[in-house]
Amino acid sequence: MNKKEAKKQGCLQPVPKVLISCRGLDGENDILPVVCCCNCSMNPPMVAVGILLVNYSHHMIKESGCFAINLVDQNLQHVIDYMGSHSRRNEDKIAQMGIKMCEGQKINASVIQDCPVNIECKVIGSMVTGSHELFIAQVEHVSADANLIRDDGSIDFSRINFL
Ligand SMILES: Cc1cc2nc3c(=O)[nH]c(=O)nc-3n(C[C@H](O)[C@H](O)[C@H](O)COP(=O)(O)O)c2cc1C
């Protein structure tokens, strides 16, 4: 393998594409696609999500201290495209797309009904890393399509057609 220096931005691959749902203190809901997202502890279960400081959703997560990660399958590419190219600053994206939401069980935010897995998270700390603020959050509740859940409660991720 012959190596040459390459661009640093986004150099860590592959990355998941997920939809984050969140709610501001005034009750406004938002959804945005995110690729800066990973598990960062197994015990306790924790995740880290990087949100651009310029995104409208940033202040919602900062103020509410919670969000949901909604895993996305191939049926939802159009939602990624729309939510990633429009801002809640200008329009109610959820109403515009007619996305079905339901109330989170452990957080004050909604989750996306048509996503096969919904992960409810509470922020325990954050750090501005540059363009993004990295929110470290504890996983409070996970719900998944009943057909995907094995007898031991684990999710059979191999049956989700991820993007
Ligand atoms: C595939 C994809 C991945 C993205 N990843 C991120 C990300 O990791 N973090 C982030 O803050 N924005 C990310 N964005 C950009 C936001 O989704 C986009 O700026 C969105 O319009 C923000 O909406 P808001 O202003 O309502 O918060 C991504 C967009 C796309 C299309």
PDB file of N, CA and C and ligand atoms in Angstrom, residues 17 30-37 49-58 80-89 93 132, ligand 1:
ATOM      1  N   LYS A  17     -25.252   7.259  10.472  1.00  0.00           N
ATOM      2  CA  LYS A  17     -26.102   8.429  10.210  1.00  0.00           C
ATOM      3  C   LYS A  17     -27.339   8.228  11.063  1.00  0.00           C
ATOM      4  N   ASP A  30     -37.540  19.654  17.322  1.00  0.00           N
ATOM      5  CA  ASP A  30     -36.676  19.704  16.140  1.00  0.00           C
ATOM      6  C   ASP A  30     -36.105  18.312  15.873  1.00  0.00           C
ATOM      7  N   ILE A  31     -35.734  18.088  14.617  1.00  0.00           N
ATOM      8  CA  ILE A  31     -35.025  16.862  14.220  1.00  0.00           C
ATOM      9  C   ILE A  31     -33.879  17.283  13.312  1.00  0.00           C
ATOM     10  N   LEU A  32     -32.699  16.681  13.517  1.00  0.00           N
ATOM     11  CA  LEU A  32     -31.593  16.923  12.586  1.00  0.00           C
ATOM     12  C   LEU A  32     -30.770  15.653  12.420  1.00  0.00           C
ATOM     13  N   PRO A  33     -30.240  15.427  11.218  1.00  0.00           N
ATOM     14  CA  PRO A  33     -29.333  14.299  11.030  1.00  0.00           C
ATOM     15  C   PRO A  33     -27.947  14.624  11.588  1.00  0.00           C
ATOM     16  N   VAL A  34     -27.289  13.611  12.109  1.00  0.00           N
ATOM     17  CA  VAL A  34     -25.982  13.787  12.727  1.00  0.00           C
ATOM     18  C   VAL A  34     -25.101  12.581  12.379  1.00  0.00           C
ATOM     19  N   VAL A  35     -23.855  12.862  12.051  1.00  0.00           N
ATOM     20  CA  VAL A  35     -22.882  11.768  11.886  1.00  0.00           C
ATOM     21  C   VAL A  35     -21.829  11.773  12.996  1.00  0.00           C
ATOM     22  N   CYS A  36     -21.725  12.898  13.716  1.00  0.00           N
ATOM     23  CA  CYS A  36     -20.777  12.948  14.843  1.00  0.00           C
ATOM     24  C   CYS A  36     -21.457  12.311  16.041  1.00  0.00           C
ATOM     25  N   CYS A  37     -21.356  11.003  16.144  1.00  0.00           N
ATOM     26  CA  CYS A  37     -22.146  10.261  17.121  1.00  0.00           C
ATOM     27  C   CYS A  37     -21.491   8.914  17.393  1.00  0.00           C
ATOM     28  N   VAL A  49     -22.444  12.982  21.217  1.00  0.00           N
ATOM     29  CA  VAL A  49     -23.036  13.536  19.994  1.00  0.00           C
ATOM     30  C   VAL A  49     -22.471  14.934  19.777  1.00  0.00           C
ATOM     31  N   GLY A  50     -21.967  15.203  18.583  1.00  0.00           N
ATOM     32  CA  GLY A  50     -21.410  16.523  18.266  1.00  0.00           C
ATOM     33  C   GLY A  50     -22.418  17.364  17.512  1.00  0.00           C
ATOM     34  N   ILE A  51     -22.770  18.518  18.086  1.00  0.00           N
ATOM     35  CA  ILE A  51     -23.763  19.400  17.453  1.00  0.00           C
ATOM     36  C   ILE A  51     -23.090  20.721  17.090  1.00  0.00           C
ATOM     37  N   LEU A  52     -23.244  21.130  15.833  1.00  0.00           N
ATOM     38  CA  LEU A  52     -22.701  22.405  15.368  1.00  0.00           C
ATOM     39  C   LEU A  52     -23.274  23.558  16.197  1.00  0.00           C
ATOM     40  N   LEU A  53     -22.393  24.468  16.621  1.00  0.00           N
ATOM     41  CA  LEU A  53     -22.846  25.604  17.438  1.00  0.00           C
ATOM     42  C   LEU A  53     -23.862  26.452  16.680  1.00  0.00           C
ATOM     43  N   VAL A  54     -23.771  26.471  15.355  1.00  0.00           N
ATOM     44  CA  VAL A  54     -24.663  27.332  14.550  1.00  0.00           C
ATOM     45  C   VAL A  54     -26.032  26.696  14.314  1.00  0.00           C
ATOM     46  N   ASN A  55     -26.186  25.421  14.630  1.00  0.00           N
ATOM     47  CA  ASN A  55     -27.494  24.793  14.399  1.00  0.00           C
ATOM     48  C   ASN A  55     -28.523  25.307  15.389  1.00  0.00           C
ATOM     49  N   TYR A  56     -29.745  25.461  14.934  1.00  0.00           N
ATOM     50  CA  TYR A  56     -30.826  25.925  15.809  1.00  0.00           C
ATOM     51  C   TYR A  56     -31.007  24.956  16.974  1.00  0.00           C
ATOM     52  N   SER A  57     -30.894  23.662  16.674  1.00  0.00           N
ATOM     53  CA  SER A  57     -31.106  22.635  17.702  1.00  0.00           C
ATOM     54  C   SER A  57     -30.082  22.736  18.838  1.00  0.00           C
ATOM     55  N   HIS A  58     -28.951  23.389  18.581  1.00  0.00           N
ATOM     56  CA  HIS A  58     -27.897  23.438  19.604  1.00  0.00           C
ATOM     57  C   HIS A  58     -28.429  24.014  20.914  1.00  0.00           C
ATOM     58  N   ILE A  80     -33.555  12.263   6.211  1.00  0.00           N
ATOM     59  CA  ILE A  80     -32.175  12.760   6.415  1.00  0.00           C
ATOM     60  C   ILE A  80     -31.940  13.958   5.487  1.00  0.00           C
ATOM     61  N   ASP A  81     -32.314  13.801   4.229  1.00  0.00           N
ATOM     62  CA  ASP A  81     -32.041  14.858   3.241  1.00  0.00           C
ATOM     63  C   ASP A  81     -32.760  16.156   3.614  1.00  0.00           C
ATOM     64  N   TYR A  82     -34.026  16.039   3.989  1.00  0.00           N
ATOM     65  CA  TYR A  82     -34.802  17.256   4.273  1.00  0.00           C
ATOM     66  C   TYR A  82     -34.358  17.903   5.584  1.00  0.00           C
ATOM     67  N   MET A  83     -34.242  17.085   6.618  1.00  0.00           N
ATOM     68  CA  MET A  83     -33.903  17.631   7.951  1.00  0.00           C
ATOM     69  C   MET A  83     -32.491  18.207   7.976  1.00  0.00           C
ATOM     70  N   GLY A  84     -31.632  17.693   7.096  1.00  0.00           N
ATOM     71  CA  GLY A  84     -30.248  18.162   7.055  1.00  0.00           C
ATOM     72  C   GLY A  84     -30.042  19.392   6.189  1.00  0.00           C
ATOM     73  N   SER A  85     -31.063  19.759   5.435  1.00  0.00           N
ATOM     74  CA  SER A  85     -30.903  20.912   4.543  1.00  0.00           C
ATOM     75  C   SER A  85     -31.883  22.040   4.881  1.00  0.00           C
ATOM     76  N   HIS A  86     -32.643  21.870   5.962  1.00  0.00           N
ATOM     77  CA  HIS A  86     -33.568  22.911   6.423  1.00  0.00           C
ATOM     78  C   HIS A  86     -33.352  23.103   7.917  1.00  0.00           C
ATOM     79  N   SER A  87     -33.694  24.307   8.400  1.00  0.00           N
ATOM     80  CA  SER A  87     -33.501  24.596   9.821  1.00  0.00           C
ATOM     81  C   SER A  87     -34.817  24.939  10.493  1.00  0.00           C
ATOM     82  N   ARG A  88     -34.940  24.519  11.733  1.00  0.00           N
ATOM     83  CA  ARG A  88     -36.117  24.863  12.561  1.00  0.00           C
ATOM     84  C   ARG A  88     -36.183  26.372  12.804  1.00  0.00           C
ATOM     85  N   ARG A  89     -35.049  27.026  12.549  1.00  0.00           N
ATOM     86  CA  ARG A  89     -35.012  28.498  12.663  1.00  0.00           C
ATOM     87  C   ARG A  89     -36.031  29.139  11.698  1.00  0.00           C
ATOM     88  N   LYS A  93     -40.025  21.848  10.639  1.00  0.00           N
ATOM     89  CA  LYS A  93     -39.656  20.767   9.700  1.00  0.00           C
ATOM     90  C   LYS A  93     -40.478  19.508   9.942  1.00  0.00           C
ATOM     91  N   HIS A 132     -18.158  22.296  16.701  1.00  0.00           N
ATOM     92  CA  HIS A 132     -19.222  21.537  17.360  1.00  0.00           C
ATOM     93  C   HIS A 132     -19.111  21.633  18.883  1.00  0.00           C
TER      94      HIS A 132
HETATM   95  C1  LIG B   1     -25.667  13.485   6.497  1.00  0.00           C
HETATM   96  C2  LIG B   1     -25.618  14.686   7.394  1.00  0.00           C
HETATM   97  C3  LIG B   1     -24.859  14.632   8.551  1.00  0.00           C
HETATM   98  C4  LIG B   1     -24.800  15.720   9.420  1.00  0.00           C
HETATM   99  N1  LIG B   1     -24.075  15.627  10.584  1.00  0.00           N
HETATM  100  C5  LIG B   1     -24.145  16.634  11.490  1.00  0.00           C
HETATM  101  C6  LIG B   1     -23.504  16.493  12.764  1.00  0.00           C
HETATM  102  O1  LIG B   1     -22.834  15.518  13.054  1.00  0.00           O
HETATM  103  N2  LIG B   1     -23.671  17.492  13.662  1.00  0.00           N
HETATM  104  C7  LIG B   1     -24.407  18.627  13.381  1.00  0.00           C
HETATM  105  O2  LIG B   1     -24.562  19.475  14.261  1.00  0.00           O
HETATM  106  N3  LIG B   1     -24.978  18.795  12.171  1.00  0.00           N
HETATM  107  C8  LIG B   1     -24.876  17.826  11.240  1.00  0.00           C
HETATM  108  N4  LIG B   1     -25.464  17.962  10.022  1.00  0.00           N
HETATM  109  C9  LIG B   1     -26.074  19.255   9.679  1.00  0.00           C
HETATM  110  C10 LIG B   1     -27.439  19.484  10.303  1.00  0.00           C
HETATM  111  O3  LIG B   1     -28.238  18.333  10.224  1.00  0.00           O
HETATM  112  C11 LIG B   1     -28.119  20.664   9.572  1.00  0.00           C
HETATM  113  O4  LIG B   1     -27.310  21.822   9.766  1.00  0.00           O
HETATM  114  C12 LIG B   1     -29.558  20.894  10.021  1.00  0.00           C
HETATM  115  O5  LIG B   1     -30.194  21.709   9.042  1.00  0.00           O
HETATM  116  C13 LIG B   1     -29.644  21.570  11.373  1.00  0.00           C
HETATM  117  O6  LIG B   1     -30.987  21.817  11.678  1.00  0.00           O
HETATM  118  P1  LIG B   1     -31.426  22.846  12.818  1.00  0.00           P
HETATM  119  O7  LIG B   1     -30.909  24.222  12.406  1.00  0.00           O
HETATM  120  O8  LIG B   1     -32.922  22.764  12.833  1.00  0.00           O
HETATM  121  O9  LIG B   1     -30.793  22.399  14.075  1.00  0.00           O
HETATM  122  C14 LIG B   1     -25.514  16.912   9.115  1.00  0.00           C
HETATM  123  C15 LIG B   1     -26.272  16.965   7.933  1.00  0.00           C
HETATM  124  C16 LIG B   1     -26.316  15.871   7.079  1.00  0.00           C
HETATM  125  C17 LIG B   1     -27.138  15.952   5.826  1.00  0.00           C
END
